[in-house]
Amino acid sequence: MSQLSSARYGKDNVRVYKVHRDEKTGVHSVIEMTVCVLLEGDIETSYTHADNGVVVATDSMKNTIYVMAKQHPVTPPELFASIVSTHFIETYPHIHAAHVKVTVHRWTRMTIDGKLHPHSFLRDGAETRNVEAVARKGSGITVRSGIAGLLVLKSTGSAFHSFIRNEYTTLPEVWDRILSTEVDCGWTWKTFPGLSAVMENIPSFDQAWQASRDITLKTFAEDNSASVQNTMYKMCDQILKAVPDVAAVDYSLPNKHYFEIDRWTEELTTKIDLSWHKGLKNTGKDAEVYVPQSNPNGLIQCTVTRKPKAKL
Ligand SMILES: O=c1[nH]c(=O)c2[nH]c(=O)[nH]c2[nH]1
């Protein structure tokens, strides 16, 4: 016999755009986001006994997102995700938890002739601001805020040496390398008892996003990196210091490799380091032309929390 061990369902990829028009100044502000809602609760019978009587249609969830976006602020995204998730657990007695993910896409105001334009915007990069709020009956609201898709590169100021060398090792040690990654980072807030606690915290959400982004970029740029591991730990540590209400910070960083052209051909017969062309020097200190790699890539992850205070 089988049993349903866990179940959640909902609507993903709900795209929403909202404009605010300032009637006095004529300045428009726009938000574009993609929302995912997943519900948990007493819904087993819909899976096991074809009982749709417990099913909130995913189409209705989509409609709810639009109505909530019309009736409530959509910024900061932490607030909107908390409003939507609280709505679902408060509206349906048999729904115990609502997971709401909000991905905010960039629409940055254009500068035209040195002036901010009132209603024109540009997509300056694939970076997104991400939030997941989970409202659970009797347990409050947990919120993880984050940044994803932020692509960065530094052309020096990064090393990687003194790692384990054995019969599986071919990687040379380097004291100067290119470092590039696509930042995916998050900061998890101490659990909020309910929506009013989220509302009291509204200004902190944008501040924390700005601080985390600034710390990520400044540390990436300025750290004399010994490894991705060490640089990301420094980022986490600073974010925990900068945002007191955050309980944990996590990063997931792919190591986007850029190799010198000094590899052997596949048949291992020739070194293709450009010297074959009129003796061109392009290795070591002469290296200028590199080959960006798409795969495989390193993937370095960590979560950093606060040390419990020592008992006296
Ligand atoms: O920063 C790095 N960390 C690693 O663990 C690793 N492994 C590797 O091959 N290159 C790198 N770089």
Short mmCIF file of C-alpha atoms and ligand atoms in Angstrom, two decimals:
data_model
loop_
_atom_site.label_atom_id
_atom_site.label_comp_id
_atom_site.label_asym_id
_atom_site.label_seq_id
_atom_site.Cartn_x
_atom_site.Cartn_y
_atom_site.Cartn_z
CA MET A 1 0.00 0.00 0.00
CA SER A 2 1.11 3.53 -0.64
CA GLN A 3 0.53 6.75 1.20
CA LEU A 4 0.87 10.44 0.32
CA SER A 5 3.91 11.68 2.23
CA SER A 6 3.79 15.33 1.31
CA ALA A 7 1.86 17.52 -1.08
CA ARG A 8 1.68 21.13 -2.12
CA TYR A 9 0.31 22.72 -5.25
CA GLY A 10 -0.37 26.13 -6.72
CA LYS A 11 0.29 28.54 -9.58
CA ASP A 12 3.77 29.36 -10.84
CA ASN A 13 5.01 32.03 -13.25
CA VAL A 14 2.19 34.49 -12.64
CA ARG A 15 3.46 37.67 -14.30
CA VAL A 16 2.25 40.96 -12.83
CA TYR A 17 2.94 44.59 -13.72
CA LYS A 18 1.77 47.49 -11.59
CA VAL A 19 2.10 51.19 -12.27
CA HIS A 20 1.79 54.06 -9.83
CA ARG A 21 0.98 57.40 -11.47
CA ASP A 22 1.73 60.52 -9.48
CA GLU A 23 -1.07 62.81 -10.64
CA LYS A 24 0.70 66.00 -9.46
CA THR A 25 4.12 65.43 -11.02
CA GLY A 26 3.17 63.03 -13.85
CA VAL A 27 5.95 60.69 -12.69
CA HIS A 28 5.17 57.00 -13.12
CA SER A 29 6.75 54.19 -11.07
CA VAL A 30 6.54 50.63 -12.33
CA ILE A 31 7.03 47.19 -10.83
CA GLU A 32 7.20 43.94 -12.77
CA MET A 33 7.28 40.67 -10.90
CA THR A 34 6.74 36.96 -11.32
CA VAL A 35 4.85 35.22 -8.53
CA CYS A 36 4.54 31.60 -7.45
CA VAL A 37 1.99 30.43 -4.85
CA LEU A 38 2.01 26.91 -3.37
CA LEU A 39 -0.48 25.74 -0.74
CA GLU A 40 -0.30 22.97 1.85
CA GLY A 41 -3.02 21.65 4.14
CA ASP A 42 -5.78 19.08 4.35
CA ILE A 43 -5.67 18.39 0.64
CA GLU A 44 -4.72 14.70 0.67
CA THR A 45 -8.13 13.50 -0.53
CA SER A 46 -7.77 15.44 -3.77
CA TYR A 47 -4.79 13.21 -4.56
CA THR A 48 -6.03 9.95 -3.09
CA HIS A 49 -9.82 10.06 -3.61
CA ALA A 50 -10.37 12.45 -6.54
CA ASP A 51 -11.98 14.86 -4.07
CA ASN A 52 -11.85 18.31 -5.66
CA GLY A 53 -13.96 19.66 -2.80
CA VAL A 54 -10.73 20.58 -1.01
CA VAL A 55 -9.12 22.19 -4.05
CA VAL A 56 -8.67 25.94 -4.43
CA ALA A 57 -8.24 26.03 -8.21
CA THR A 58 -4.82 27.28 -9.25
CA ASP A 59 -6.67 29.61 -11.61
CA SER A 60 -8.33 31.20 -8.56
CA MET A 61 -4.89 31.59 -6.97
CA LYS A 62 -3.76 33.53 -10.06
CA ASN A 63 -6.85 35.75 -9.81
CA THR A 64 -6.16 36.30 -6.11
CA ILE A 65 -2.64 37.52 -6.88
CA TYR A 66 -4.04 40.12 -9.34
CA VAL A 67 -6.69 41.28 -6.83
CA MET A 68 -4.12 41.54 -4.01
CA ALA A 69 -1.81 43.50 -6.32
CA LYS A 70 -4.65 45.95 -7.05
CA GLN A 71 -5.77 46.33 -3.42
CA HIS A 72 -2.39 46.40 -1.63
CA PRO A 73 1.10 47.78 -2.10
CA VAL A 74 3.40 45.50 -4.11
CA THR A 75 6.52 47.05 -2.60
CA PRO A 76 8.58 46.09 -0.77
CA PRO A 77 8.19 42.54 -2.16
CA GLU A 78 8.57 41.13 1.38
CA LEU A 79 5.32 42.90 2.30
CA PHE A 80 3.42 41.79 -0.80
CA ALA A 81 4.53 38.14 -0.42
CA SER A 82 3.47 38.24 3.25
CA ILE A 83 0.08 39.77 2.39
CA VAL A 84 -0.63 37.08 -0.23
CA SER A 85 0.54 34.16 1.92
CA THR A 86 -1.43 35.41 4.96
CA HIS A 87 -4.53 35.83 2.77
CA PHE A 88 -4.51 32.15 1.81
CA ILE A 89 -4.12 30.74 5.34
CA GLU A 90 -6.75 33.16 6.69
CA THR A 91 -9.31 32.59 3.91
CA TYR A 92 -9.30 28.77 3.78
CA PRO A 93 -9.62 26.91 7.12
CA HIS A 94 -8.11 23.72 5.66
CA ILE A 95 -5.02 25.46 4.23
CA HIS A 96 -2.22 25.42 6.82
CA ALA A 97 0.70 26.94 4.93
CA ALA A 98 1.14 29.19 1.92
CA HIS A 99 4.51 29.59 0.17
CA VAL A 100 4.70 32.75 -1.92
CA LYS A 101 7.71 33.53 -4.09
CA VAL A 102 8.06 36.95 -5.68
CA THR A 103 10.76 37.65 -8.27
CA VAL A 104 11.11 41.36 -9.04
CA HIS A 105 12.61 42.25 -12.43
CA ARG A 106 14.62 45.38 -13.04
CA TRP A 107 12.99 48.39 -14.67
CA THR A 108 15.47 51.19 -14.01
CA ARG A 109 14.39 54.72 -14.84
CA MET A 110 16.07 56.13 -17.97
CA THR A 111 18.28 59.19 -17.78
CA ILE A 112 17.66 61.36 -20.87
CA ASP A 113 19.75 64.52 -21.44
CA GLY A 114 20.98 64.16 -17.85
CA LYS A 115 17.45 64.04 -16.39
CA LEU A 116 15.48 61.14 -14.93
CA HIS A 117 12.67 60.39 -17.34
CA PRO A 118 9.14 60.37 -15.83
CA HIS A 119 7.84 57.25 -17.58
CA SER A 120 10.62 55.40 -19.47
CA PHE A 121 12.65 52.53 -18.06
CA LEU A 122 15.32 50.07 -19.14
CA ARG A 123 16.14 46.48 -18.21
CA ASP A 124 19.70 46.88 -16.93
CA GLY A 125 20.65 43.24 -16.43
CA ALA A 126 19.18 39.90 -15.50
CA GLU A 127 19.55 40.54 -11.78
CA THR A 128 16.37 40.02 -9.76
CA ARG A 129 15.26 40.78 -6.22
CA ASN A 130 13.70 37.63 -4.79
CA VAL A 131 11.51 37.00 -1.79
CA GLU A 132 9.90 33.86 -0.40
CA ALA A 133 7.36 34.27 2.40
CA VAL A 134 5.83 31.26 4.08
CA ALA A 135 2.81 31.87 6.32
CA ARG A 136 2.04 28.87 8.51
CA LYS A 137 -0.97 28.74 10.85
CA GLY A 138 0.21 29.17 14.43
CA SER A 139 3.87 29.66 13.45
CA GLY A 140 4.02 33.15 11.98
CA ILE A 141 5.66 34.19 8.72
CA THR A 142 9.18 33.25 7.63
CA VAL A 143 10.76 35.47 4.99
CA ARG A 144 13.90 34.92 2.92
CA SER A 145 14.95 37.91 0.84
CA GLY A 146 17.59 37.69 -1.82
CA ILE A 147 19.39 38.69 -4.98
CA ALA A 148 19.88 36.39 -7.99
CA GLY A 149 21.35 36.67 -11.46
CA LEU A 150 23.88 39.38 -10.60
CA LEU A 151 26.85 38.64 -12.88
CA VAL A 152 30.23 39.97 -11.71
CA LEU A 153 33.85 39.62 -12.82
CA LYS A 154 37.23 40.85 -11.57
CA SER A 155 40.31 40.66 -13.77
CA THR A 156 42.81 40.37 -10.89
CA GLY A 157 42.84 40.31 -7.08
CA SER A 158 41.98 36.61 -6.82
CA ALA A 159 44.21 33.61 -6.10
CA PHE A 160 43.71 29.90 -5.52
CA HIS A 161 46.62 27.86 -4.15
CA SER A 162 47.67 25.54 -1.30
CA PHE A 163 44.72 23.18 -1.95
CA ILE A 164 45.03 19.37 -1.64
CA ARG A 165 47.41 17.91 -4.23
CA ASN A 166 47.34 14.19 -4.91
CA GLU A 167 47.12 11.72 -7.78
CA TYR A 168 43.81 13.33 -8.90
CA THR A 169 45.17 16.87 -9.13
CA THR A 170 46.06 18.62 -12.38
CA LEU A 171 45.03 22.21 -11.53
CA PRO A 172 48.05 24.51 -11.20
CA GLU A 173 48.22 26.84 -8.21
CA VAL A 174 47.58 30.47 -9.15
CA TRP A 175 48.33 33.70 -7.33
CA ASP A 176 46.51 35.87 -9.87
CA ARG A 177 43.39 34.74 -11.69
CA ILE A 178 40.15 36.02 -13.17
CA LEU A 179 37.19 35.57 -10.83
CA SER A 180 33.62 35.63 -12.09
CA THR A 181 30.34 34.47 -10.64
CA GLU A 182 26.59 34.93 -10.79
CA VAL A 183 25.53 36.00 -7.33
CA ASP A 184 22.66 34.15 -5.71
CA CYS A 185 22.40 35.25 -2.11
CA GLY A 186 19.72 35.38 0.54
CA TRP A 187 19.07 36.62 4.02
CA THR A 188 16.47 34.97 6.24
CA TRP A 189 14.69 37.19 8.73
CA LYS A 190 13.88 36.18 12.27
CA THR A 191 10.34 34.73 12.10
CA PHE A 192 7.61 37.39 12.14
CA PRO A 193 4.67 36.56 14.46
CA GLY A 194 2.21 37.87 11.85
CA LEU A 195 1.48 40.43 9.14
CA SER A 196 1.54 43.42 11.51
CA ALA A 197 5.12 42.53 12.53
CA VAL A 198 6.08 42.46 8.84
CA MET A 199 4.43 45.90 8.43
CA GLU A 200 6.40 47.35 11.34
CA ASN A 201 9.56 46.23 9.58
CA ILE A 202 8.79 47.77 6.16
CA PRO A 203 11.72 50.22 5.93
CA SER A 204 14.24 47.49 6.87
CA PHE A 205 13.50 45.43 3.76
CA ASP A 206 14.80 47.94 1.21
CA GLN A 207 17.66 48.90 3.54
CA ALA A 208 18.72 45.26 3.88
CA TRP A 209 18.54 44.72 0.12
CA GLN A 210 20.69 47.80 -0.50
CA ALA A 211 23.19 46.86 2.24
CA SER A 212 23.49 43.26 1.01
CA ARG A 213 23.99 44.35 -2.59
CA ASP A 214 26.58 47.00 -1.61
CA ILE A 215 28.45 44.55 0.66
CA THR A 216 28.43 41.86 -2.05
CA LEU A 217 29.86 44.20 -4.70
CA LYS A 218 32.37 46.00 -2.43
CA THR A 219 33.71 42.75 -0.95
CA PHE A 220 33.90 41.10 -4.36
CA ALA A 221 35.83 44.08 -5.74
CA GLU A 222 38.12 44.83 -2.80
CA ASP A 223 38.84 41.45 -1.21
CA ASN A 224 42.17 39.94 -2.16
CA SER A 225 40.38 36.65 -2.65
CA ALA A 226 42.01 33.42 -1.41
CA SER A 227 39.02 31.41 -2.66
CA VAL A 228 35.34 31.80 -3.43
CA GLN A 229 34.69 30.11 -0.06
CA ASN A 230 36.59 32.73 1.94
CA THR A 231 35.25 35.73 0.01
CA MET A 232 31.62 34.63 0.36
CA TYR A 233 32.08 34.03 4.11
CA LYS A 234 33.30 37.63 4.47
CA MET A 235 30.16 38.82 2.66
CA CYS A 236 27.87 36.81 4.96
CA ASP A 237 29.64 38.05 8.07
CA GLN A 238 29.23 41.69 7.06
CA ILE A 239 25.55 41.30 6.15
CA LEU A 240 24.82 39.72 9.56
CA LYS A 241 26.55 42.72 11.18
CA ALA A 242 24.68 45.26 9.01
CA VAL A 243 21.16 43.84 9.44
CA PRO A 244 20.41 42.92 13.07
CA ASP A 245 17.03 41.28 12.34
CA VAL A 246 18.52 38.78 9.93
CA ALA A 247 19.14 35.31 11.39
CA ALA A 248 20.98 33.65 8.49
CA VAL A 249 22.72 34.63 5.27
CA ASP A 250 23.34 32.21 2.41
CA TYR A 251 25.24 32.37 -0.87
CA SER A 252 25.39 30.05 -3.84
CA LEU A 253 28.19 31.06 -6.21
CA PRO A 254 29.14 29.29 -9.43
CA ASN A 255 32.82 29.70 -10.28
CA LYS A 256 32.70 30.86 -13.90
CA HIS A 257 36.12 29.83 -15.13
CA TYR A 258 38.23 31.74 -17.66
CA PHE A 259 41.11 29.58 -18.86
CA GLU A 260 44.37 30.61 -20.43
CA ILE A 261 44.88 29.22 -23.92
CA ASP A 262 47.57 26.78 -22.83
CA ARG A 263 45.58 23.57 -23.02
CA TRP A 264 46.58 20.52 -24.99
CA THR A 265 44.51 19.50 -27.97
CA GLU A 266 42.14 16.60 -27.31
CA GLU A 267 44.60 14.15 -28.89
CA LEU A 268 47.26 15.51 -26.48
CA THR A 269 49.63 16.07 -29.39
CA THR A 270 49.88 19.86 -29.53
CA LYS A 271 49.77 22.70 -27.03
CA ILE A 272 47.46 25.38 -28.39
CA ASP A 273 48.80 28.40 -26.56
CA LEU A 274 48.98 30.72 -29.64
CA SER A 275 52.77 30.27 -29.94
CA TRP A 276 52.00 28.19 -33.04
CA HIS A 277 51.14 31.50 -34.71
CA LYS A 278 54.38 33.36 -35.35
CA GLY A 279 55.55 32.69 -31.77
CA LEU A 280 52.79 34.81 -30.12
CA LYS A 281 53.25 35.01 -26.34
CA ASN A 282 49.93 34.63 -24.50
CA THR A 283 50.64 32.65 -21.33
CA GLY A 284 51.54 33.60 -17.74
CA LYS A 285 52.30 37.31 -17.47
CA ASP A 286 51.76 37.70 -21.24
CA ALA A 287 48.23 36.27 -21.16
CA GLU A 288 45.63 38.68 -22.56
CA VAL A 289 43.27 36.47 -24.54
CA TYR A 290 41.42 33.86 -22.46
CA VAL A 291 38.65 31.35 -23.12
CA PRO A 292 35.47 31.78 -21.02
CA GLN A 293 34.17 28.33 -20.02
CA SER A 294 30.50 27.43 -19.81
CA ASN A 295 30.86 24.06 -18.11
CA PRO A 296 31.72 22.33 -15.95
CA ASN A 297 31.82 24.98 -13.24
CA GLY A 298 32.59 25.00 -9.55
CA LEU A 299 29.62 25.65 -7.28
CA ILE A 300 30.33 26.98 -3.81
CA GLN A 301 27.57 27.38 -1.22
CA CYS A 302 27.29 28.34 2.43
CA THR A 303 24.89 29.53 5.10
CA VAL A 304 26.17 31.66 7.96
CA THR A 305 24.29 32.28 11.22
CA ARG A 306 25.06 34.08 14.47
CA LYS A 307 27.08 32.27 17.12
CA PRO A 308 24.92 31.65 20.20
CA LYS A 309 25.91 34.08 22.97
CA ALA A 310 28.24 32.37 25.46
CA LYS A 311 26.53 31.63 28.81
CA LEU A 312 28.23 33.33 31.77
O1 LIG B 1 37.77 29.46 -5.18
C1 LIG B 1 37.88 28.27 -5.51
N1 LIG B 1 37.44 27.31 -4.67
C2 LIG B 1 37.53 25.97 -4.97
O2 LIG B 1 37.12 25.09 -4.16
C3 LIG B 1 38.10 25.63 -6.21
N2 LIG B 1 38.35 24.43 -6.82
C4 LIG B 1 38.91 24.71 -8.03
O3 LIG B 1 39.25 23.84 -8.87
N3 LIG B 1 39.04 26.07 -8.19
C5 LIG B 1 38.54 26.66 -7.06
N4 LIG B 1 38.42 27.96 -6.71
#
